[in-house]
PDB file of C-alpha atoms in Angstrom:
ATOM      1  CA  MET A   1      -3.236 -14.394  11.228  1.00 74.00           C
ATOM      2  CA  ARG A   2      -0.209 -16.221  12.479  1.00 81.00           C
ATOM      3  CA  LEU A   3       0.050 -16.394  16.243  1.00 89.00           C
ATOM      4  CA  GLN A   4       3.460 -16.111  17.826  1.00 91.00           C
ATOM      5  CA  LYS A   5       4.721 -18.893  20.029  1.00 92.00           C
ATOM      6  CA  ASN A   6       4.197 -16.819  23.171  1.00 93.00           C
ATOM      7  CA  THR A   7       0.569 -16.273  22.230  1.00 96.00           C
ATOM      8  CA  SER A   8      -0.065 -19.988  21.699  1.00 94.00           C
ATOM      9  CA  LEU A   9       1.676 -20.709  24.962  1.00 95.00           C
ATOM     10  CA  ALA A  10      -0.518 -18.143  26.722  1.00 97.00           C
ATOM     11  CA  LEU A  11      -3.677 -19.715  25.286  1.00 97.00           C
ATOM     12  CA  TYR A  12      -2.649 -23.224  26.333  1.00 96.00           C
ATOM     13  CA  SER A  13      -1.646 -21.982  29.788  1.00 96.00           C
ATOM     14  CA  VAL A  14      -4.844 -20.037  30.403  1.00 97.00           C
ATOM     15  CA  ILE A  15      -6.935 -23.032  29.381  1.00 97.00           C
ATOM     16  CA  GLU A  16      -4.928 -25.225  31.752  1.00 95.00           C
ATOM     17  CA  PHE A  17      -5.672 -22.806  34.584  1.00 96.00           C
ATOM     18  CA  ALA A  18      -9.343 -22.329  33.667  1.00 97.00           C
ATOM     19  CA  ILE A  19     -10.044 -26.074  33.570  1.00 95.00           C
ATOM     20  CA  ASP A  20      -9.592 -26.142  37.336  1.00 94.00           C
ATOM     21  CA  PRO A  21      -9.682 -22.566  38.670  1.00 94.00           C
ATOM     22  CA  ALA A  22      -8.989 -23.594  42.253  1.00 92.00           C
ATOM     23  CA  ARG A  23      -5.816 -25.456  41.425  1.00 92.00           C
ATOM     24  CA  ARG A  24      -2.406 -23.877  41.750  1.00 93.00           C
ATOM     25  CA  ILE A  25      -0.133 -24.837  38.884  1.00 93.00           C
ATOM     26  CA  SER A  26       3.573 -24.149  38.806  1.00 91.00           C
ATOM     27  CA  ALA A  27       5.268 -22.649  35.776  1.00 90.00           C
ATOM     28  CA  ALA A  28       7.581 -25.664  35.720  1.00 90.00           C
ATOM     29  CA  GLU A  29       4.637 -28.037  35.350  1.00 92.00           C
ATOM     30  CA  ILE A  30       3.258 -26.253  32.300  1.00 92.00           C
ATOM     31  CA  ALA A  31       6.733 -25.715  30.860  1.00 93.00           C
ATOM     32  CA  ASP A  32       7.460 -29.416  31.194  1.00 93.00           C
ATOM     33  CA  LYS A  33       4.149 -30.398  29.639  1.00 92.00           C
ATOM     34  CA  TYR A  34       4.627 -28.240  26.548  1.00 91.00           C
ATOM     35  CA  GLY A  35       8.358 -28.675  26.228  1.00 92.00           C
ATOM     36  CA  VAL A  36       9.325 -25.031  26.729  1.00 92.00           C
ATOM     37  CA  SER A  37      11.798 -23.467  29.124  1.00 91.00           C
ATOM     38  CA  SER A  38      10.479 -22.268  32.497  1.00 88.00           C
ATOM     39  CA  HIS A  39      12.261 -18.998  31.874  1.00 88.00           C
ATOM     40  CA  HIS A  40      10.358 -18.526  28.610  1.00 88.00           C
ATOM     41  CA  LEU A  41       7.041 -19.426  30.202  1.00 93.00           C
ATOM     42  CA  ALA A  42       7.655 -17.166  33.213  1.00 92.00           C
ATOM     43  CA  LYS A  43       7.497 -14.120  30.940  1.00 93.00           C
ATOM     44  CA  VAL A  44       4.169 -15.281  29.500  1.00 95.00           C
ATOM     45  CA  LEU A  45       2.700 -16.000  32.930  1.00 95.00           C
ATOM     46  CA  SER A  46       3.835 -12.716  34.374  1.00 94.00           C
ATOM     47  CA  GLU A  47       2.111 -10.898  31.502  1.00 96.00           C
ATOM     48  CA  LEU A  48      -1.065 -12.896  32.192  1.00 97.00           C
ATOM     49  CA  ALA A  49      -0.778 -12.033  35.886  1.00 96.00           C
ATOM     50  CA  ARG A  50      -0.256  -8.361  35.062  1.00 97.00           C
ATOM     51  CA  ALA A  51      -3.507  -8.475  33.070  1.00 97.00           C
ATOM     52  CA  GLY A  52      -5.361 -10.158  35.955  1.00 96.00           C
ATOM     53  CA  VAL A  53      -6.014 -13.394  34.084  1.00 97.00           C
ATOM     54  CA  VAL A  54      -4.013 -15.425  36.603  1.00 97.00           C
ATOM     55  CA  GLU A  55      -2.727 -14.605  40.058  1.00 96.00           C
ATOM     56  CA  SER A  56       0.499 -15.726  41.598  1.00 92.00           C
ATOM     57  CA  VAL A  57       0.268 -17.949  44.640  1.00 90.00           C
ATOM     58  CA  ARG A  58       2.929 -17.656  47.261  1.00 86.00           C
ATOM     59  CA  GLY A  59       4.133 -20.477  49.431  1.00 80.00           C
ATOM     60  CA  VAL A  60       5.997 -23.702  48.901  1.00 74.00           C
ATOM     61  CA  GLY A  61       6.508 -24.250  45.212  1.00 71.00           C
ATOM     62  CA  GLY A  62       4.602 -21.110  44.308  1.00 78.00           C
ATOM     63  CA  GLY A  63       2.712 -21.012  41.058  1.00 90.00           C
ATOM     64  CA  TYR A  64      -0.363 -19.445  39.582  1.00 94.00           C
ATOM     65  CA  ARG A  65      -4.082 -19.965  39.547  1.00 95.00           C
ATOM     66  CA  PHE A  66      -6.873 -18.674  37.343  1.00 97.00           C
ATOM     67  CA  SER A  67      -8.346 -15.346  38.456  1.00 96.00           C
ATOM     68  CA  GLY A  68     -10.316 -14.243  35.405  1.00 95.00           C
ATOM     69  CA  ASN A  69     -13.998 -14.575  34.579  1.00 96.00           C
ATOM     70  CA  ALA A  70     -14.289 -17.552  32.215  1.00 96.00           C
ATOM     71  CA  ARG A  71     -17.679 -16.389  30.956  1.00 94.00           C
ATOM     72  CA  ARG A  72     -16.361 -12.964  30.011  1.00 94.00           C
ATOM     73  CA  LEU A  73     -12.761 -13.531  29.022  1.00 97.00           C
ATOM     74  CA  THR A  74     -12.377 -14.262  25.310  1.00 97.00           C
ATOM     75  CA  LEU A  75      -9.522 -15.815  23.397  1.00 97.00           C
ATOM     76  CA  MET A  76      -9.032 -12.408  21.793  1.00 97.00           C
ATOM     77  CA  ASP A  77      -8.505 -10.821  25.224  1.00 97.00           C
ATOM     78  CA  ILE A  78      -5.581 -13.197  25.736  1.00 98.00           C
ATOM     79  CA  ILE A  79      -4.215 -12.868  22.213  1.00 97.00           C
ATOM     80  CA  GLN A  80      -4.239  -9.073  22.369  1.00 96.00           C
ATOM     81  CA  LEU A  81      -1.854  -9.160  25.303  1.00 96.00           C
ATOM     82  CA  PHE A  82       0.806 -10.658  23.060  1.00 95.00           C
ATOM     83  CA  GLU A  83       0.052  -9.562  19.493  1.00 92.00           C
ATOM     84  CA  ASP A  84       0.050  -6.169  17.845  1.00 86.00           C
ATOM     85  CA  PHE A  85      -2.817  -5.971  15.349  1.00 77.00           C
ATOM     86  CA  ASP A  86      -2.053  -2.525  14.081  1.00 73.00           C
ATOM     87  CA  PRO A  87      -1.445  -3.021  10.331  1.00 65.00           C
ATOM     88  CA  ARG A  88       1.125  -0.217  10.485  1.00 65.00           C
ATOM     89  CA  ALA A  89       3.197  -2.423  12.783  1.00 64.00           C
ATOM     90  CA  ARG A  90       3.424  -5.045  10.027  1.00 64.00           C
ATOM     91  CA  GLU A  91       3.959  -2.653   7.159  1.00 68.00           C
ATOM     92  CA  ARG A  92       7.346  -1.008   7.330  1.00 70.00           C
ATOM     93  CA  ARG A  93       6.921   1.057   4.185  1.00 75.00           C
ATOM     94  CA  GLU A  94       5.276   4.434   3.928  1.00 80.00           C
ATOM     95  CA  PRO A  95       1.740   4.383   2.408  1.00 78.00           C
ATOM     96  CA  LYS A  96       2.981   6.282  -0.668  1.00 83.00           C
ATOM     97  CA  GLU A  97       5.494   3.484  -1.391  1.00 86.00           C
ATOM     98  CA  LEU A  98       2.763   0.832  -1.664  1.00 89.00           C
ATOM     99  CA  THR A  99       1.794  -0.414  -5.115  1.00 91.00           C
ATOM    100  CA  ALA A 100      -1.717  -1.421  -6.244  1.00 93.00           C
ATOM    101  CA  VAL A 101      -0.630  -5.065  -5.842  1.00 94.00           C
ATOM    102  CA  ASP A 102       0.501  -4.409  -2.270  1.00 90.00           C
ATOM    103  CA  MET A 103      -2.803  -2.773  -1.454  1.00 90.00           C
ATOM    104  CA  ALA A 104      -4.939  -5.471  -3.118  1.00 93.00           C
ATOM    105  CA  LEU A 105      -3.048  -8.243  -1.337  1.00 92.00           C
ATOM    106  CA  GLY A 106      -3.266  -6.252   1.882  1.00 89.00           C
ATOM    107  CA  ALA A 107      -7.063  -6.045   1.485  1.00 89.00           C
ATOM    108  CA  VAL A 108      -7.340  -9.838   1.104  1.00 91.00           C
ATOM    109  CA  LEU A 109      -5.038 -10.500   4.057  1.00 90.00           C
ATOM    110  CA  SER A 110      -6.885  -8.049   6.266  1.00 89.00           C
ATOM    111  CA  GLU A 111     -10.182  -9.745   5.318  1.00 90.00           C
ATOM    112  CA  ILE A 112      -8.770 -12.988   6.705  1.00 91.00           C
ATOM    113  CA  ASP A 113      -7.493 -11.204   9.813  1.00 91.00           C
ATOM    114  CA  GLU A 114     -10.871  -9.599  10.462  1.00 91.00           C
ATOM    115  CA  ILE A 115     -12.610 -12.985  10.322  1.00 92.00           C
ATOM    116  CA  ALA A 116      -9.986 -14.477  12.641  1.00 93.00           C
ATOM    117  CA  LYS A 117     -10.404 -11.600  15.076  1.00 93.00           C
ATOM    118  CA  ALA A 118     -14.205 -11.980  15.058  1.00 94.00           C
ATOM    119  CA  THR A 119     -13.798 -15.696  15.772  1.00 94.00           C
ATOM    120  CA  PHE A 120     -11.363 -15.184  18.644  1.00 96.00           C
ATOM    121  CA  SER A 121     -13.524 -12.371  20.065  1.00 96.00           C
ATOM    122  CA  SER A 122     -16.642 -14.537  20.130  1.00 95.00           C
ATOM    123  CA  ILE A 123     -15.150 -17.500  21.991  1.00 96.00           C
ATOM    124  CA  THR A 124     -15.012 -17.160  25.750  1.00 97.00           C
ATOM    125  CA  LEU A 125     -12.993 -19.470  27.956  1.00 97.00           C
ATOM    126  CA  ALA A 126     -16.260 -21.017  29.185  1.00 96.00           C
ATOM    127  CA  THR A 127     -17.117 -21.835  25.565  1.00 96.00           C
ATOM    128  CA  MET A 128     -13.602 -23.257  25.052  1.00 97.00           C
ATOM    129  CA  LEU A 129     -14.024 -25.535  28.068  1.00 97.00           C
ATOM    130  CA  ARG A 130     -17.298 -26.773  26.606  1.00 95.00           C
ATOM    131  CA  LEU A 131     -15.621 -27.379  23.232  1.00 94.00           C
ATOM    132  CA  ILE A 132     -12.907 -29.369  24.992  1.00 95.00           C
ATOM    133  CA  GLU A 133     -15.501 -31.462  26.820  1.00 93.00           C
ATOM    134  CA  ARG A 134     -17.250 -32.124  23.529  1.00 91.00           C
ATOM    135  CA  GLN A 135     -13.944 -33.183  21.952  1.00 90.00           C
ATOM    136  CA  GLN A 136     -13.311 -35.488  24.882  1.00 88.00           C
ATOM    137  CA  SER A 137     -16.724 -37.119  24.748  1.00 87.00           C
ATOM    138  CA  GLY A 138     -16.513 -37.346  20.944  1.00 82.00           C
ATOM    139  CA  ALA A 139     -13.107 -38.995  21.174  1.00 76.00           C
ATOM    140  CA  THR A 140     -14.363 -41.384  23.840  1.00 75.00           C
ATOM    141  CA  THR A 141     -17.430 -42.281  21.800  1.00 74.00           C
ATOM    142  CA  ALA A 142     -15.260 -42.898  18.736  1.00 72.00           C
ATOM    143  CA  ALA A 143     -12.934 -45.115  20.767  1.00 72.00           C
ATOM    144  CA  VAL A 144     -15.848 -47.077  22.226  1.00 70.00           C
ATOM    145  CA  ARG A 145     -17.205 -47.572  18.742  1.00 69.00           C
ATOM    146  CA  GLN A 146     -13.842 -48.698  17.439  1.00 68.00           C
ATOM    147  CA  ASP A 147     -12.860 -51.005  20.293  1.00 64.00           C
ATOM    148  CA  GLY A 148     -16.291 -52.197  21.292  1.00 60.00           C
ATOM    149  CA  GLU A 149     -15.416 -51.350  24.868  1.00 52.00           C
ATOM    150  CA  ARG A 150     -14.704 -48.268  26.938  1.00 47.00           C
ATOM    151  CA  THR A 151     -11.216 -46.976  26.267  1.00 43.00           C
ATOM    152  CA  ALA A 152      -9.444 -44.144  27.977  1.00 43.00           C
ATOM    153  CA  VAL A 153      -8.703 -41.485  25.424  1.00 39.00           C
ATOM    154  CA  ARG A 154      -6.180 -38.747  25.940  1.00 39.00           C
ATOM    155  CA  PRO A 155      -7.564 -35.469  24.640  1.00 39.00           C
ATOM    156  CA  GLY A 156      -5.440 -32.582  23.433  1.00 42.00           C
ATOM    157  CA  ILE A 157      -5.940 -30.662  26.662  1.00 42.00           C
ATOM    158  CA  PRO A 158      -6.419 -33.153  29.451  1.00 42.00           C
ATOM    159  CA  ARG A 159      -8.338 -32.469  32.616  1.00 42.00           C
ATOM    160  CA  SER A 160      -5.837 -31.342  35.165  1.00 44.00           C
ATOM    161  CA  ARG A 161      -6.542 -34.440  37.274  1.00 43.00           C
ATOM    162  CA  ASP A 162      -5.136 -36.551  34.456  1.00 45.00           C
ATOM    163  CA  ARG A 163      -2.026 -34.493  34.051  1.00 44.00           C
ATOM    164  CA  LYS A 164       0.420 -37.070  35.298  1.00 44.00           C
ATOM    165  CA  SER A 165      -0.646 -39.678  32.822  1.00 45.00           C
ATOM    166  CA  ASN A 166      -0.557 -37.284  29.920  1.00 48.00           C
ATOM    167  CA  GLY A 167       2.475 -37.244  27.696  1.00 52.00           C
ATOM    168  CA  ARG A 168       4.477 -34.114  27.177  1.00 62.00           C
ATOM    169  CA  ARG A 169       3.277 -31.938  24.332  1.00 64.00           C
ATOM    170  CA  LYS A 170       5.514 -29.838  22.187  1.00 61.00           C
ATOM    171  CA  LEU A 171       4.175 -26.549  20.959  1.00 63.00           C
ATOM    172  CA  ALA A 172       4.868 -25.864  17.314  1.00 51.00           C
TER     173      ALA A 172
ATOM    174  CA  MET B   1     -27.758  -4.014  16.090  1.00 47.00           C
ATOM    175  CA  THR B   2     -27.446  -1.808  13.035  1.00 53.00           C
ATOM    176  CA  GLY B   3     -28.942   1.209  14.754  1.00 63.00           C
ATOM    177  CA  LEU B   4     -31.315   1.563  11.803  1.00 71.00           C
ATOM    178  CA  GLU B   5     -34.976   1.744  12.557  1.00 72.00           C
ATOM    179  CA  LYS B   6     -36.887  -0.773  10.443  1.00 77.00           C
ATOM    180  CA  ARG B   7     -40.356  -0.389  11.848  1.00 79.00           C
ATOM    181  CA  SER B   8     -42.246  -1.573   8.768  1.00 80.00           C
ATOM    182  CA  TYR B   9     -39.919  -4.552   8.344  1.00 77.00           C
ATOM    183  CA  TRP B  10     -40.475  -5.711  11.942  1.00 76.00           C
ATOM    184  CA  ARG B  11     -44.228  -5.118  11.662  1.00 78.00           C
ATOM    185  CA  SER B  12     -44.306  -7.362   8.616  1.00 78.00           C
ATOM    186  CA  VAL B  13     -42.191  -9.955  10.448  1.00 76.00           C
ATOM    187  CA  TYR B  14     -44.678  -9.867  13.312  1.00 76.00           C
ATOM    188  CA  ARG B  15     -47.596 -10.316  10.903  1.00 75.00           C
ATOM    189  CA  ARG B  16     -45.950 -13.194   9.079  1.00 75.00           C
ATOM    190  CA  TYR B  17     -44.418 -14.976  12.052  1.00 76.00           C
ATOM    191  CA  GLY B  18     -46.312 -13.775  15.101  1.00 72.00           C
ATOM    192  CA  ASP B  19     -49.914 -14.615  14.404  1.00 68.00           C
ATOM    193  CA  ALA B  20     -49.679 -18.366  14.112  1.00 60.00           C
ATOM    194  CA  GLU B  21     -47.171 -20.969  13.157  1.00 62.00           C
ATOM    195  CA  GLN B  22     -47.350 -21.674   9.488  1.00 70.00           C
ATOM    196  CA  ALA B  23     -45.018 -23.107   6.897  1.00 67.00           C
ATOM    197  CA  GLY B  24     -42.221 -23.728   9.374  1.00 79.00           C
ATOM    198  CA  ARG B  25     -42.226 -20.199  10.807  1.00 86.00           C
ATOM    199  CA  LYS B  26     -41.417 -19.883  14.493  1.00 88.00           C
ATOM    200  CA  PHE B  27     -41.883 -16.938  16.833  1.00 90.00           C
ATOM    201  CA  LEU B  28     -41.336 -17.861  20.471  1.00 91.00           C
ATOM    202  CA  VAL B  29     -41.382 -15.551  23.450  1.00 91.00           C
ATOM    203  CA  ALA B  30     -40.097 -16.000  26.994  1.00 93.00           C
ATOM    204  CA  ASP B  31     -42.848 -15.126  29.443  1.00 92.00           C
ATOM    205  CA  ALA B  32     -41.988 -14.233  33.053  1.00 90.00           C
ATOM    206  CA  GLY B  33     -45.156 -13.585  35.059  1.00 90.00           C
ATOM    207  CA  GLY B  34     -47.038 -12.205  32.096  1.00 91.00           C
ATOM    208  CA  ARG B  35     -44.138 -10.041  30.973  1.00 92.00           C
ATOM    209  CA  VAL B  36     -42.305 -10.764  27.729  1.00 91.00           C
ATOM    210  CA  VAL B  37     -38.616 -10.864  28.572  1.00 94.00           C
ATOM    211  CA  GLY B  38     -37.192 -12.354  25.402  1.00 94.00           C
ATOM    212  CA  PHE B  39     -37.990 -13.722  21.975  1.00 94.00           C
ATOM    213  CA  VAL B  40     -36.583 -15.760  19.143  1.00 95.00           C
ATOM    214  CA  ILE B  41     -37.720 -15.818  15.531  1.00 93.00           C
ATOM    215  CA  GLY B  42     -36.800 -18.305  12.851  1.00 94.00           C
ATOM    216  CA  GLU B  43     -38.071 -20.607  10.175  1.00 93.00           C
ATOM    217  CA  VAL B  44     -37.306 -23.740   8.258  1.00 91.00           C
ATOM    218  CA  ARG B  45     -35.538 -22.728   5.075  1.00 87.00           C
ATOM    219  CA  ASP B  46     -34.949 -25.005   2.138  1.00 81.00           C
ATOM    220  CA  TRP B  47     -31.813 -23.075   1.414  1.00 72.00           C
ATOM    221  CA  GLU B  48     -29.854 -22.770  -1.765  1.00 70.00           C
ATOM    222  CA  PHE B  49     -26.555 -23.963  -3.213  1.00 72.00           C
ATOM    223  CA  GLY B  50     -27.281 -27.643  -2.751  1.00 73.00           C
ATOM    224  CA  SER B  51     -27.707 -27.475   1.028  1.00 77.00           C
ATOM    225  CA  GLN B  52     -30.214 -29.535   2.992  1.00 83.00           C
ATOM    226  CA  PRO B  53     -33.114 -27.630   4.616  1.00 87.00           C
ATOM    227  CA  CYS B  54     -32.091 -26.013   7.875  1.00 92.00           C
ATOM    228  CA  GLY B  55     -33.520 -24.147  10.823  1.00 94.00           C
ATOM    229  CA  TRP B  56     -32.702 -20.475  10.326  1.00 94.00           C
ATOM    230  CA  VAL B  57     -32.698 -18.133  13.328  1.00 95.00           C
ATOM    231  CA  PHE B  58     -32.743 -14.487  12.331  1.00 91.00           C
ATOM    232  CA  ALA B  59     -33.625 -12.671  15.543  1.00 91.00           C
ATOM    233  CA  ILE B  60     -33.109 -13.338  19.233  1.00 94.00           C
ATOM    234  CA  ASP B  61     -33.006 -10.987  22.181  1.00 92.00           C
ATOM    235  CA  VAL B  62     -33.428 -10.966  25.952  1.00 94.00           C
ATOM    236  CA  ARG B  63     -34.090  -7.931  28.125  1.00 94.00           C
ATOM    237  CA  PRO B  64     -30.664  -6.595  29.131  1.00 92.00           C
ATOM    238  CA  ASP B  65     -31.519  -6.514  32.854  1.00 91.00           C
ATOM    239  CA  ILE B  66     -32.086 -10.281  33.020  1.00 87.00           C
ATOM    240  CA  ARG B  67     -29.445 -11.549  30.630  1.00 87.00           C
ATOM    241  CA  ARG B  68     -27.098 -14.316  31.766  1.00 83.00           C
ATOM    242  CA  SER B  69     -29.915 -16.126  33.512  1.00 86.00           C
ATOM    243  CA  GLY B  70     -30.355 -18.802  30.859  1.00 92.00           C
ATOM    244  CA  ILE B  71     -33.364 -17.345  29.051  1.00 95.00           C
ATOM    245  CA  GLY B  72     -31.572 -17.081  25.698  1.00 95.00           C
ATOM    246  CA  THR B  73     -30.424 -20.674  26.054  1.00 96.00           C
ATOM    247  CA  ARG B  74     -33.985 -21.840  26.768  1.00 96.00           C
ATOM    248  CA  LEU B  75     -35.350 -19.860  23.835  1.00 96.00           C
ATOM    249  CA  LEU B  76     -32.781 -21.360  21.499  1.00 97.00           C
ATOM    250  CA  GLU B  77     -33.395 -24.858  22.868  1.00 96.00           C
ATOM    251  CA  ALA B  78     -37.133 -24.413  22.326  1.00 95.00           C
ATOM    252  CA  ILE B  79     -36.769 -23.288  18.731  1.00 95.00           C
ATOM    253  CA  CYS B  80     -34.266 -26.095  18.064  1.00 96.00           C
ATOM    254  CA  ALA B  81     -36.781 -28.625  19.414  1.00 95.00           C
ATOM    255  CA  SER B  82     -39.360 -27.135  17.118  1.00 92.00           C
ATOM    256  CA  PHE B  83     -36.983 -27.401  14.134  1.00 93.00           C
ATOM    257  CA  ARG B  84     -36.241 -31.021  15.032  1.00 94.00           C
ATOM    258  CA  ARG B  85     -39.950 -31.801  15.045  1.00 92.00           C
ATOM    259  CA  ALA B  86     -40.116 -30.219  11.598  1.00 90.00           C
ATOM    260  CA  GLY B  87     -37.470 -32.705  10.457  1.00 90.00           C
ATOM    261  CA  VAL B  88     -34.407 -30.500  10.042  1.00 92.00           C
ATOM    262  CA  ARG B  89     -31.032 -31.397  11.505  1.00 93.00           C
ATOM    263  CA  LYS B  90     -29.032 -28.207  11.111  1.00 94.00           C
ATOM    264  CA  LEU B  91     -29.307 -24.775  12.707  1.00 96.00           C
ATOM    265  CA  ARG B  92     -27.926 -21.701  10.979  1.00 94.00           C
ATOM    266  CA  THR B  93     -27.748 -18.004  11.563  1.00 95.00           C
ATOM    267  CA  MET B  94     -25.780 -15.027  10.306  1.00 93.00           C
ATOM    268  CA  LEU B  95     -24.773 -11.841  12.056  1.00 91.00           C
ATOM    269  CA  ALA B  96     -22.321  -9.012  11.860  1.00 91.00           C
ATOM    270  CA  ARG B  97     -18.846 -10.048  12.892  1.00 89.00           C
ATOM    271  CA  ASP B  98     -18.537  -7.094  15.252  1.00 91.00           C
ATOM    272  CA  ASN B  99     -21.677  -8.184  17.105  1.00 92.00           C
ATOM    273  CA  THR B 100     -19.578  -9.886  19.754  1.00 91.00           C
ATOM    274  CA  LEU B 101     -22.384 -10.202  22.302  1.00 91.00           C
ATOM    275  CA  ILE B 102     -24.708 -12.312  20.153  1.00 93.00           C
ATOM    276  CA  LEU B 103     -21.820 -14.115  18.431  1.00 94.00           C
ATOM    277  CA  SER B 104     -20.547 -15.165  21.858  1.00 94.00           C
ATOM    278  CA  PHE B 105     -24.015 -16.338  22.808  1.00 95.00           C
ATOM    279  CA  PHE B 106     -24.328 -18.575  19.736  1.00 96.00           C
ATOM    280  CA  ARG B 107     -20.775 -19.834  20.273  1.00 95.00           C
ATOM    281  CA  SER B 108     -21.621 -20.709  23.877  1.00 95.00           C
ATOM    282  CA  GLN B 109     -24.464 -22.815  22.542  1.00 95.00           C
ATOM    283  CA  GLY B 110     -22.060 -24.850  20.442  1.00 93.00           C
ATOM    284  CA  MET B 111     -22.400 -23.106  17.079  1.00 95.00           C
ATOM    285  CA  MET B 112     -19.306 -23.025  14.892  1.00 94.00           C
ATOM    286  CA  ALA B 113     -18.449 -21.420  11.541  1.00 92.00           C
ATOM    287  CA  GLY B 114     -20.473 -23.152   8.847  1.00 89.00           C
ATOM    288  CA  LEU B 115     -19.647 -24.290   5.359  1.00 86.00           C
ATOM    289  CA  PHE B 116     -21.002 -21.105   3.787  1.00 86.00           C
ATOM    290  CA  ILE B 117     -19.174 -17.810   3.517  1.00 87.00           C
ATOM    291  CA  PRO B 118     -21.274 -14.659   3.255  1.00 87.00           C
ATOM    292  CA  LEU B 119     -20.147 -12.280   0.520  1.00 89.00           C
ATOM    293  CA  GLU B 120     -21.231  -8.773  -0.315  1.00 90.00           C
ATOM    294  CA  MET B 121     -20.303  -5.769  -2.417  1.00 92.00           C
ATOM    295  CA  ASP B 122     -21.242  -2.140  -2.667  1.00 92.00           C
ATOM    296  CA  LEU B 123     -23.618  -1.385  -5.543  1.00 95.00           C
ATOM    297  CA  GLU B 124     -22.480   1.612  -7.513  1.00 90.00           C
ATOM    298  CA  THR B 125     -25.143   4.263  -7.940  1.00 82.00           C
TER     299      THR B 125
END
């Protein structure tokens, strides 16, 4: 399963919002952090808002904040907003045009997709936040071990409080 | 989970695991005022394919009306503590990939995909 750029951007954005549900974050802030255009991100955020995952906040600067249930919302719920998993959408040929090789390869590829879907469906945002915390504490422990003293480590997804000191990330 | 009734299987599980702890078998229940509201069953397995012994959980459930109150977490913590005392350092389980509820529970406890991949095939009659 190869996720489109919009889907990755949606996942990163939702995690940013869920880390601090009370905080309003502007599209420009996330766009700047991940090196994408605000225009591009606006489409992703408006889709997330339409689905009720985030809500737009009016007022000076505007922006969005998290409005989903982190214990219920899974990564798959987010991914499904942006990806079409219907195999017919991928396959442009009629079933009668498919060879045995096409079908055998299709069976292997769909096996991989099914495992990916099960993984995404089983990970809630609350679980993701815990995984991030574990990564952060693991990275900190590793740095302490390496330096012999406490060292600030920048994780992949920083806590929103640290956002200013975090470098810009570029989504692949 | 499968919708198949396996009465004799579960009776034999109860006999083997429920009476008393033996040979690394664990059967823990959550008791709320004398009422059983959840259980977990597992055992220490030596395992195959060159793996170290592990704690294997093969059944866990909590009454639907009191889920999301931390009982499953406490049951799993209790059986993990028991596995640790038995000297194992790895917890494993296996379940259907469409069983999102229990998969999500294990994920929330920190479990990730392991090094083993389950395989199966239909046996021709």
